[in-house]
Amino acid sequence: MEKQISWSRLDNTAKLFPAISGEHAANVFRLWADLEEDIHPKALQEAVEQALKDLPAFAVKMRRGVFWYYFEQNPAKPVVREEFCPPCFRIELRRNRGFLFRITYYQRRVNLEVFHALTDGNGALYFLHHILFYYLKQVCPAASHWEKPAELEDVSEQEMWEDGFAKSDEESAGAAGQPMIFAPRAYHLDGEMLPIGAQQITEAVFSAKEIAGLAKASGATVAQYFAALLIEAILEERCREVPPKEKIVISLPVNLRNFFPSKTLRNFFIFVRIGVDGSQGNPGFDNILAQVGEQMKGEITREKFLARIRQQRRLEEIPFLRVVPRVIKDFFMRRTYRRGEHTYTCTLTNMGRVPMPREFVPHVKRIGTMLGASRNNTLKVAVSSLGDVMTVVFNSTCREEDIPRYFIRRLTAEGLAAVVTCNEVPR
């Protein structure tokens, strides 16, 4: 029997989020699953409790230490509620029994919202799969006899707590670190700000096969095609009359599990910045796509990631910094983060084809994700696919809808069908 872990340090990326989060930047993301029938609250509550027994890395609360934040086991039970707040709204830990995630439901949809200090999209998806497994076993007669799918049994407790950054750094001893370089300022998206906590959300559903075919016809991946299209949308809608002096820069989170042998359920991703110069006007989609493809191929490599991991880890290991009180670390991390916020225009995350245990397929219609935007990073775009259903979600803290409108119209102009929904935001 494995020894139960009662406390844990935050991973390399997670250490940033408690310091920078507040009412203007919740750092909460959402995964959701649309099922065939309306949600049964009691069954969902029991499913969440059972999933936490399997995945104790999520049954934690965050504590403030003298030098760092840390996690310790949370013996409380989370409360499942009908959706009661805007998507990606700040998780108030004291009102949430200390948990760093929130489970809500609305009609046929199950929502899992997570404070990013706890995990990333990959870890949250693994948690959601466990919740769906225990939920479907209760509510679907055909699922009552299910054994847990093998893909939900492949992570040990030791592996789920693992710090992927530390492991990768240790296994790459001798690799050169990347020098600290501050990127230049990027073009910033302004607009009419919504009230605190409100988000303008535009959701578009496409055929994943048609999108993949369109990207392939241009010699690109879906991620490259969407990044280029997003840059074109910004240039056309915001910069047509006055070309920007700064580059349009897209921040792309990359799942490091695809490059290093880790099954961690904690954060294990890194951001890559892709930029295009629009100072001479819109260079045209083909030109933008070529630049994006070239940059992504050059930046998304195991060697580049190793160098960046090593550089970040070396900062942690400076003896002086290790004994600096947490409140002082928080102050300087906030300052550094604010400076970094000005180095990209918006964020685009692509989860790709979401893996789904085959037993779930008849019962789960759609999987989606969204990233909470903030006052300084006003637009975030998230893409996910289940089977042939691709969902693209635009989250913005500004009232303007011009960029998602352009993005979607460009795709429909190529002959693609789209189902588009928008939320109502307060005036």
Tab-separated table of C-alpha atoms in Angstrom, residues 114 195 291 376 419:
chain	number	residue	atom	x	y	z
A	114	VAL	CA	-10.201	24.976	-11.279
A	195	PRO	CA	-18.050	44.799	-14.562
A	291	GLN	CA	5.415	32.995	-40.106
A	376	ASN	CA	-4.883	43.040	-18.455
A	419	VAL	CA	-23.406	26.863	-34.424
